[in-house]
XYZ file of C-alpha atoms in Angstrom:
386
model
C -49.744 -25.593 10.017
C -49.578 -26.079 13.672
C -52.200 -28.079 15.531
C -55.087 -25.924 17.591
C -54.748 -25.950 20.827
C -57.039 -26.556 23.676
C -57.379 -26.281 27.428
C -57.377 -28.507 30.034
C -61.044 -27.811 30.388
C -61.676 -28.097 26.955
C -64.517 -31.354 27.505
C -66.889 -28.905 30.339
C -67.106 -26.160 27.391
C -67.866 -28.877 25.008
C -70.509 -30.072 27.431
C -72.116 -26.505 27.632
C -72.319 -26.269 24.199
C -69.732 -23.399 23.664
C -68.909 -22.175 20.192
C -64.732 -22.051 19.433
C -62.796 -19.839 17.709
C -58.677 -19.585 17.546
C -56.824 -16.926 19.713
C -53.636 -17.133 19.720
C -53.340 -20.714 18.460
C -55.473 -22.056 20.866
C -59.018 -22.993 20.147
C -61.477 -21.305 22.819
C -64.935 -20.675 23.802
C -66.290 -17.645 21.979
C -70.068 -18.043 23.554
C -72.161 -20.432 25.059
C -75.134 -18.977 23.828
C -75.788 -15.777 23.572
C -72.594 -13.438 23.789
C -75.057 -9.990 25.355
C -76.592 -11.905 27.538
C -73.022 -13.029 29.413
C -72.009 -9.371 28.941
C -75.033 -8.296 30.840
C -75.113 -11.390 33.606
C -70.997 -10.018 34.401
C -72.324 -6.606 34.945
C -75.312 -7.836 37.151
C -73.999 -10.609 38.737
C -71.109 -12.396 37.623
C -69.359 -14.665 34.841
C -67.203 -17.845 34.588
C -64.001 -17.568 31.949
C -61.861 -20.385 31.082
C -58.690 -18.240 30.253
C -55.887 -20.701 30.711
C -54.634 -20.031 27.289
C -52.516 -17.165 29.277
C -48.538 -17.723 29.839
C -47.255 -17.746 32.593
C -43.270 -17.537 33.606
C -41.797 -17.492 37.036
C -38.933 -15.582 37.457
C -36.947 -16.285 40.725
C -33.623 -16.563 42.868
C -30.739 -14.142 41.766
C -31.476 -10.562 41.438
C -34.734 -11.286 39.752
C -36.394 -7.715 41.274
C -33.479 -5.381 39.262
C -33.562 -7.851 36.302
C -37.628 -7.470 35.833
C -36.790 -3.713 36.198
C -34.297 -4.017 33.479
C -36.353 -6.390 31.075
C -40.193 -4.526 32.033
C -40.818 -1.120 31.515
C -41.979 -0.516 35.527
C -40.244 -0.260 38.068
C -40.807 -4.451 39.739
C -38.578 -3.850 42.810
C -40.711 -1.227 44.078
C -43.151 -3.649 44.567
C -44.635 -5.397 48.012
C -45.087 -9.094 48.269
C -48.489 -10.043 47.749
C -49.024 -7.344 44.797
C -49.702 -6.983 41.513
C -48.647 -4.567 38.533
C -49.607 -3.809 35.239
C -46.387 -3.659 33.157
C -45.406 -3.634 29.283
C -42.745 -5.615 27.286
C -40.597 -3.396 25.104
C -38.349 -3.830 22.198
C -35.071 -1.948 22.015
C -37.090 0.759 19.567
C -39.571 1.148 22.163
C -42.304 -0.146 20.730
C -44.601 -2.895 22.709
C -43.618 -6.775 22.398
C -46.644 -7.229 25.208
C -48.851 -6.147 27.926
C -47.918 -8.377 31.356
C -49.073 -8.918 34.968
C -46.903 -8.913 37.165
C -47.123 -10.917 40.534
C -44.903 -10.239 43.691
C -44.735 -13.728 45.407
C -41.266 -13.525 47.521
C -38.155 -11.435 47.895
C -36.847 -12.626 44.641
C -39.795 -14.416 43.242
C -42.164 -13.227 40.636
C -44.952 -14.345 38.618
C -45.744 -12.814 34.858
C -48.610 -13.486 33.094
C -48.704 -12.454 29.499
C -50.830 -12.777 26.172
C -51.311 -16.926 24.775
C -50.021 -15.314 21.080
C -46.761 -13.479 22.359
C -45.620 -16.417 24.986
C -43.008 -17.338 22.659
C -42.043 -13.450 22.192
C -41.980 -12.775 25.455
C -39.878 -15.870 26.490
C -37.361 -14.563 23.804
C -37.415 -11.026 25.120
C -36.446 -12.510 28.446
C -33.782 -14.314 27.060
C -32.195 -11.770 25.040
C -32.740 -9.438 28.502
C -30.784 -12.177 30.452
C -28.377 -12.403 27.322
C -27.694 -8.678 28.024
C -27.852 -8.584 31.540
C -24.871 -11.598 31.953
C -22.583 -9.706 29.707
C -22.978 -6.194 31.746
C -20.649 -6.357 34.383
C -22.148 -5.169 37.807
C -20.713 -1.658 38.931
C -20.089 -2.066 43.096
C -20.728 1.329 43.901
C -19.943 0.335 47.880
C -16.921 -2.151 47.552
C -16.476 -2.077 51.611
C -19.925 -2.891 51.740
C -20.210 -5.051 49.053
C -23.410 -3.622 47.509
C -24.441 -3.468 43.705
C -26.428 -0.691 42.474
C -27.002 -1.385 39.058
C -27.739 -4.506 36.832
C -25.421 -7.281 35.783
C -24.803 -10.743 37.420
C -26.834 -13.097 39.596
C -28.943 -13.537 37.102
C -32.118 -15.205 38.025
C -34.033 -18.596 36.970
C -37.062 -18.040 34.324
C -39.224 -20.806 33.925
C -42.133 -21.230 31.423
C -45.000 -23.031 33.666
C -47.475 -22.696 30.659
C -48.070 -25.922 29.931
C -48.624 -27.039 33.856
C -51.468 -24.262 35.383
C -55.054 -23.614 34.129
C -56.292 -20.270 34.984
C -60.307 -19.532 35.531
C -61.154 -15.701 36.133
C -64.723 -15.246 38.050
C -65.786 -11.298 37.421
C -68.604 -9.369 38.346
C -70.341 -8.138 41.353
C -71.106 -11.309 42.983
C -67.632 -12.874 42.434
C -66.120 -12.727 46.395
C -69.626 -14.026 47.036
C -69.371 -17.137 44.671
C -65.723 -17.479 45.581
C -66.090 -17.500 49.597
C -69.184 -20.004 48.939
C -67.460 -22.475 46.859
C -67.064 -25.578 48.164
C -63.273 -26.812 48.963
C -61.890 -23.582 47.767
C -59.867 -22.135 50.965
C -58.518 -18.587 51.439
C -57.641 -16.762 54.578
C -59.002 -13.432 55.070
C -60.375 -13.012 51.403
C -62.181 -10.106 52.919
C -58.603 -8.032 53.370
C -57.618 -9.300 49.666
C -57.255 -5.493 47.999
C -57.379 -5.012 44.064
C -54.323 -5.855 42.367
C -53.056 -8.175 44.993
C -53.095 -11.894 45.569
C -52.799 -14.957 48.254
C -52.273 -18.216 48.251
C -55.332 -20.929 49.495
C -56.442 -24.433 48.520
C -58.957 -26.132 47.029
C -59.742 -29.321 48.306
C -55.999 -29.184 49.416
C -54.597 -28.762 46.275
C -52.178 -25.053 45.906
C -54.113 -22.464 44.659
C -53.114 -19.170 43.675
C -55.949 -16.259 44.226
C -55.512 -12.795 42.152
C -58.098 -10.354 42.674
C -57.120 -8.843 38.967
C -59.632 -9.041 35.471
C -60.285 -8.137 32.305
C -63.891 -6.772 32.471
C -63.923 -3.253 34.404
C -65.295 -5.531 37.403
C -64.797 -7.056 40.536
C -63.143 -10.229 40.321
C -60.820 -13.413 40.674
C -58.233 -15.058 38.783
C -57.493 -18.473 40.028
C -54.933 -19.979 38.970
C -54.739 -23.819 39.337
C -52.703 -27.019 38.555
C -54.156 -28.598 35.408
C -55.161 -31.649 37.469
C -57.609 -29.679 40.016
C -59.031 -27.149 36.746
C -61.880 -29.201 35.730
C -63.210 -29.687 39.217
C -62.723 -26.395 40.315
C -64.790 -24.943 37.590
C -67.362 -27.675 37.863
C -67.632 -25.990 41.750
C -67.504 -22.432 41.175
C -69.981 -22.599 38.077
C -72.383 -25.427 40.589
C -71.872 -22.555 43.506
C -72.444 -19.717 41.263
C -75.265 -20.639 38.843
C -78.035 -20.590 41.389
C -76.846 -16.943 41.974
C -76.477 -15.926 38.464
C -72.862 -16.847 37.051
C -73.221 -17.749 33.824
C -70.074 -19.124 32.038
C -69.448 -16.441 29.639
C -66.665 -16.799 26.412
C -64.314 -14.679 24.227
C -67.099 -12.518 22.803
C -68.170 -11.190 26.107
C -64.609 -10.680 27.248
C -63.685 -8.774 24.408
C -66.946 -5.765 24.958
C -66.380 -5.323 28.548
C -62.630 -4.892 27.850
C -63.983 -2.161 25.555
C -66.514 -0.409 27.946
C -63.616 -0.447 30.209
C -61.339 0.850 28.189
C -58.530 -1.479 28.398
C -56.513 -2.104 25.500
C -55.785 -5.398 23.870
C -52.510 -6.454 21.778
C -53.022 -6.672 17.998
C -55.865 -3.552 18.149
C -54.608 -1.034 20.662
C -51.126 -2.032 21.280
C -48.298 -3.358 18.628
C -44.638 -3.169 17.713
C -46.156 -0.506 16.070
C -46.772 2.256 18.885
C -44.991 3.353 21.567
C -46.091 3.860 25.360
C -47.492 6.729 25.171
C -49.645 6.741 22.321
C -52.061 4.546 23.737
C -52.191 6.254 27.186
C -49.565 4.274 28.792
C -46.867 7.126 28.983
C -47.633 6.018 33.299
C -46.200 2.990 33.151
C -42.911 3.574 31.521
C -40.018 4.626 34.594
C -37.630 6.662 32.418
C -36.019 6.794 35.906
C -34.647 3.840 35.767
C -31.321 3.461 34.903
C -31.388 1.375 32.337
C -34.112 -1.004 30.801
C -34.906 -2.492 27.402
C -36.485 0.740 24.900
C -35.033 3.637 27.366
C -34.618 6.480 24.912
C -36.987 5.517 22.334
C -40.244 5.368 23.997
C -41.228 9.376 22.980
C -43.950 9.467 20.233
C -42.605 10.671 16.762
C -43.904 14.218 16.096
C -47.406 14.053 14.812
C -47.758 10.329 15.579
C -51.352 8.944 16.194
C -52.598 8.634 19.539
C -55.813 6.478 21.052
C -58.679 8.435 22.134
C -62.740 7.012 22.659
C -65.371 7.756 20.431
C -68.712 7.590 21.144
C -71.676 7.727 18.799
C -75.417 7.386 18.706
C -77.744 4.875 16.921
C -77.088 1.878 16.595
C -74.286 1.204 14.135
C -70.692 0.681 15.100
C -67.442 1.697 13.661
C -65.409 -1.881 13.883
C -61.353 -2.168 13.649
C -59.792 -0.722 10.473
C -62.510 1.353 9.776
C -61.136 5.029 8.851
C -61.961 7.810 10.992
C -62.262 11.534 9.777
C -62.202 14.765 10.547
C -64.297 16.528 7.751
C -62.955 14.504 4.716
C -59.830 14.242 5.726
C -58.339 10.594 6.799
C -57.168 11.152 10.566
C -57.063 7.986 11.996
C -58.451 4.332 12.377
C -60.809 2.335 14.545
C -58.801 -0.560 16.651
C -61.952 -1.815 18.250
C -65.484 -0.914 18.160
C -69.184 -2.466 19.111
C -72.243 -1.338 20.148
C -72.089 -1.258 24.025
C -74.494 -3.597 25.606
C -74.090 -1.430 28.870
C -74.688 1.632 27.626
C -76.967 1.097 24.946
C -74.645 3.296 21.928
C -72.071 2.462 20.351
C -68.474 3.293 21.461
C -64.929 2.747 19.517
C -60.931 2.907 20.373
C -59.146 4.722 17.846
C -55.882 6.072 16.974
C -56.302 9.470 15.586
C -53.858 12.140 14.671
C -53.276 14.817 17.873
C -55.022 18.101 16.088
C -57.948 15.202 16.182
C -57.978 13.973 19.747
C -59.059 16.943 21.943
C -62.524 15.666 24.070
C -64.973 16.894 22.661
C -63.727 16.870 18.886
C -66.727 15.911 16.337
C -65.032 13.117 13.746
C -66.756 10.712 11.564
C -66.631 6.635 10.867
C -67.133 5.808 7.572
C -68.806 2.528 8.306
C -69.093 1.005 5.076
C -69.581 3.959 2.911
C -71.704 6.129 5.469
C -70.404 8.732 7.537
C -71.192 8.296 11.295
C -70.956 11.208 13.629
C -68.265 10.254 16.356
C -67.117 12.667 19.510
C -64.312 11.961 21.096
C -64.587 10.978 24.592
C -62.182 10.101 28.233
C -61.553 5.981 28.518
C -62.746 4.423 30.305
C -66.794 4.385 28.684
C -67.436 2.319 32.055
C -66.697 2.414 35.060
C -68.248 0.534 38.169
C -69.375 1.649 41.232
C -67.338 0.518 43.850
């Protein structure tokens, strides 16, 4: 058995008290307290995640832009410097290895950022990618020009920079507020920085790496750091931001306002199990492309589940693997569920068969032997106003 891991910044939750749990192999901070109350003080004001257990791979020099495109399901060249993309990892059936971010940082420079439990899947899928990609010899459409219109050779550099970078995410409301305030922490024209874009600044001269991307349906910042500058940049953010209402806020949190925003996590919503599409993510695929790992598999089998919300009243939630039905008949199962501390009901993802999902459709969660009346309902449950 393999050793939990911690963070760099494992001593400051120890300090706050935080309660662990494993993710992924590493051990992190499920709560500090109390788990609704840092839910609530990201939606009011904001909160203070230690996420560092994220991987993160640079991909550079070569044709890195048309290999991404081959080895993502997106289309990466498309992309401008200083942006960021939500992209998938697919196997060769089309079903989901991982969910990534995606980071335009030069011409032919990239950063990914995937899930701490499929780093070592996703450094594999690269390799097999770059396995493929060296053995397909380039077609020169041009040859007086010279150019190369499709994928093979110059392959680019990947490089696993796990082990070197902490990563602290500051979400909610407040968050540019706390970040701009923060002592040491330097970024130029923060004001201009859009959503699902980043820029480089300092803190306290060290290189720091400024995302405005999140997990939680709200404003926010992902920071990502050298390990040697993590501890003292959270010790300033959470000193800058307490005072305003930052609370540092652990797994628990994370994983309802994920759910009132209606983003999907691996292991519940997506798996090597489902395609794309069934979970909503038909956007994301380019079957335009042409070629990348999974093209021609990614359409849902006929009659294959799909995710849809469900909302209920009272107070009792459906939780993952509970069955969902549509009079007393099996149609599906719950992937994640809790009683929403925003909205005060409680709400569910589930994949349910597709003569089940129309909005609007009455089902039923047999939550441990009673049947609780569940309509389905759009994703996101939240949404904040901007």
């Amino acid at each position: 058995m393999t050793d939990p891991r911690y963070t760099p910044l494992r001593d400051r939750h120890e300090a706050l008290g935080a309660s662990f749990t494993d993710f992924g192999g590493w051990l992190m901070p499920v709560r500090y307290g109390s788990d609704l109350a840092e839910h609530r003080a990201v939606r009011e004001a904001a909160g203070l995640f230690d996420i560092s257990h994220m991987a993160e791979f640079w991909v550079h020099d070569g044709r890195a832009a048309e290999f991404l495109d081959y080895v993502l399901a997106g289309r990466i060249s498309a992309m401008a410097i200083g942006k960021a993309k939500y992209s998938l990892v697919l196997a060769d059936d089309g079903t989901i290895i991982d969910d990534v971010i995606v980071y335009r940082t030069g011409e032919q420079y990239f950063l990914v950022v995937s899930n701490a439990g499929n780093r070592d899947a996703v450094a594999a899928a690269f390799a097999a990618g770059l396995d493929a990609w060296n053995a397909t010899p380039t077609v020169v459409e041009n040859p007086i020009l010279g150019e190369s219109l499709t994928f093979g050779a110059d392959a680019p550099i990947i490089e696993d920079a796990t082990e070197d970078l902490s990563l602290i995410a500051v979400q909610g409301p407040i968050a540019e507020q706390i970040v701009r305030a923060t002592p040491g922490v330097q970024i130029p024209d923060l004001d201009t920085l859009g959503y699902y874009a980043w820029r480089e600044g300092t803190f306290d001269g060290a290189w720091l790496f400024v995302a405005r991307t999140g997990y939680t349906g709200e404003d926010g910042f992902e920071l990502l750091v050298a390990n040697e500058a993590a501890g003292a940049l959270w010790d300033a953010l959470l000193a800058t931001g307490e005072p305003l209402g930052l609370v540092p806020a652990g797994l628990a949190a994370r994983d309802t306002l994920r759910l009132e925003a209606g983003m999907p996590l691996y292991g519940h919503e997506l798996s090597r199990a489902i395609v794309p599409a069934q979970a909503g993510l038909g956007r994301v695929v380019v079957d335009a492309k042409e070629d990348f790992v999974g093209k021609g598999h990614t359409t849902p089998a006929p009659r294959a589940t799909v995710l849809v919300g469900l909302t209920s009243d009272g107070k009792r939630a459906g939780r993952a693997g509970y069955s969902v039905l549509l009079g007393d008949d099996v149609v599906g199962e719950i992937t994640s569920g809790a009683l929403s501390p925003t909205l005060g009901h409680p709400i569910a993802m589930a994949f349910v068969t597709p003569a089940a999902a129309a909005e609007g459709t009455v089902l039923s969660i047999d939550v441990r032997g009673t049947r609780i009346p569940a309509t389905v309902t759009a994703l996101p449950f939240y949404r904040r106003n901007k």
